[in-house]
Amino acid sequence: MTGRTDGRTALYDAILATSQEILKHSVSLKLLQHLLDDKKARRFLLVVLTDGADVCSKHTLQETCEMLAQLQQAKELGLLKILFIGVQLEASAEAAMKRLTSAAGDC
């Protein structure tokens, strides 16, 4: 997904939408896991590069954290890695980023 550059960041919406797509694909892969060897399995890397600000998401921080927690199974299967990179975080954004990384588990 691409972000906006006009100051209207929808960080939570972007994470949530991407997580839903990963979850949809990783669940399908789990069902077929016995047919796939490790070299053929689809893997995902979710990279979140952000200043942590979210000013126009339709979804809340809590909803986003709940979705990230649902991805735990894909992470345990080795199908997903999540990387959060915070750039010039303000104090208010730091708290949100800590909640997101905590919800995502061992990133």
Coordinates of C-alpha atoms in Angstrom, one line a residue:
M1 CA 0.0 0.0 0.0
T2 CA 1.2 3.5 -0.6
G3 CA 0.8 6.4 1.9
R4 CA -0.2 9.9 1.4
T5 CA 2.2 12.8 1.5
D6 CA -0.3 15.6 2.1
G7 CA -0.3 15.1 5.9
R8 CA -3.5 13.0 6.0
T9 CA -2.0 9.7 7.3
A10 CA -4.4 6.8 7.7
L11 CA -1.8 4.5 9.4
Y12 CA -4.2 2.3 11.2
D13 CA -6.4 1.7 8.1
A14 CA -3.3 0.8 6.1
I15 CA -2.0 -1.7 8.7
L16 CA -5.5 -3.2 9.1
A17 CA -6.1 -3.6 5.4
T18 CA -2.7 -5.1 4.7
S19 CA -3.1 -7.4 7.7
Q20 CA -6.5 -8.7 6.5
E21 CA -4.9 -9.6 3.1
I22 CA -2.0 -11.4 4.8
L23 CA -4.4 -13.2 7.1
K24 CA -6.6 -14.3 4.2
H25 CA -3.6 -15.8 2.3
S26 CA -1.8 -17.3 5.3
V27 CA -5.0 -19.1 6.4
S28 CA -5.2 -20.7 3.0
L29 CA -1.6 -21.7 3.2
K30 CA -2.1 -23.3 6.6
L31 CA -4.8 -25.5 5.2
L32 CA -2.4 -26.5 2.4
Q33 CA 0.7 -26.7 4.5
H34 CA 1.0 -30.4 4.3
L35 CA 1.2 -30.2 0.5
L36 CA 3.8 -27.4 0.4
D37 CA 7.4 -27.7 1.2
D38 CA 9.1 -24.7 2.8
K39 CA 10.7 -23.5 -0.5
K40 CA 7.3 -23.1 -2.1
A41 CA 5.3 -21.5 0.8
R42 CA 4.4 -17.9 0.3
R43 CA 5.9 -15.6 2.9
F44 CA 5.0 -12.1 3.9
L45 CA 7.0 -9.2 5.2
L46 CA 5.0 -6.3 6.6
V47 CA 7.1 -3.2 6.9
V48 CA 5.6 -0.1 8.6
L49 CA 7.7 3.0 8.0
T50 CA 6.0 5.8 9.8
D51 CA 6.2 8.9 12.0
G52 CA 3.5 7.3 14.0
A53 CA 0.9 9.9 13.4
D54 CA -2.6 8.9 12.3
V55 CA -5.0 11.7 11.6
C56 CA -7.7 10.2 9.3
S57 CA -8.1 6.5 9.8
K58 CA -11.6 5.1 10.0
H59 CA -10.3 2.3 12.3
T60 CA -9.0 2.8 15.8
L61 CA -5.7 1.9 17.3
Q62 CA -7.5 -0.8 19.3
E63 CA -9.0 -2.4 16.2
T64 CA -5.6 -2.4 14.5
C65 CA -3.9 -4.0 17.6
E66 CA -6.6 -6.7 17.6
M67 CA -5.9 -7.5 13.9
L68 CA -2.2 -7.6 14.5
A69 CA -2.8 -10.1 17.3
Q70 CA -4.7 -12.3 14.9
L71 CA -1.6 -12.6 12.7
Q72 CA 0.2 -14.4 15.5
Q73 CA -0.6 -17.8 13.9
A74 CA 1.0 -16.8 10.6
K75 CA 4.1 -15.6 12.4
E76 CA 4.3 -18.9 14.3
L77 CA 4.2 -20.8 11.0
G78 CA 7.1 -18.7 9.8
L79 CA 4.9 -17.1 7.1
L80 CA 5.1 -13.6 8.3
K81 CA 7.6 -11.1 9.7
I82 CA 6.6 -7.6 10.9
L83 CA 9.0 -4.7 11.0
F84 CA 8.1 -1.3 12.5
I85 CA 10.3 1.6 11.7
G86 CA 9.5 4.9 13.5
V87 CA 11.0 8.1 12.1
Q88 CA 10.8 11.3 14.1
L89 CA 8.2 10.0 16.5
E90 CA 6.5 12.6 18.6
A91 CA 5.7 11.7 22.2
S92 CA 2.0 11.1 21.5
A93 CA 2.9 8.8 18.6
E94 CA 5.4 6.8 20.6
A95 CA 2.7 5.4 22.8
A96 CA 0.7 4.2 19.8
M97 CA 3.7 2.6 18.2
K98 CA 4.5 0.8 21.5
R99 CA 0.9 -0.6 21.5
L100 CA 1.2 -1.7 17.8
T101 CA 4.5 -3.4 18.3
S102 CA 3.3 -5.1 21.5
A103 CA 0.2 -6.3 19.7
A104 CA 2.3 -7.7 16.8
G105 CA 4.3 -9.7 19.3
D106 CA 8.0 -10.5 18.8
C107 CA 8.6 -8.4 15.6

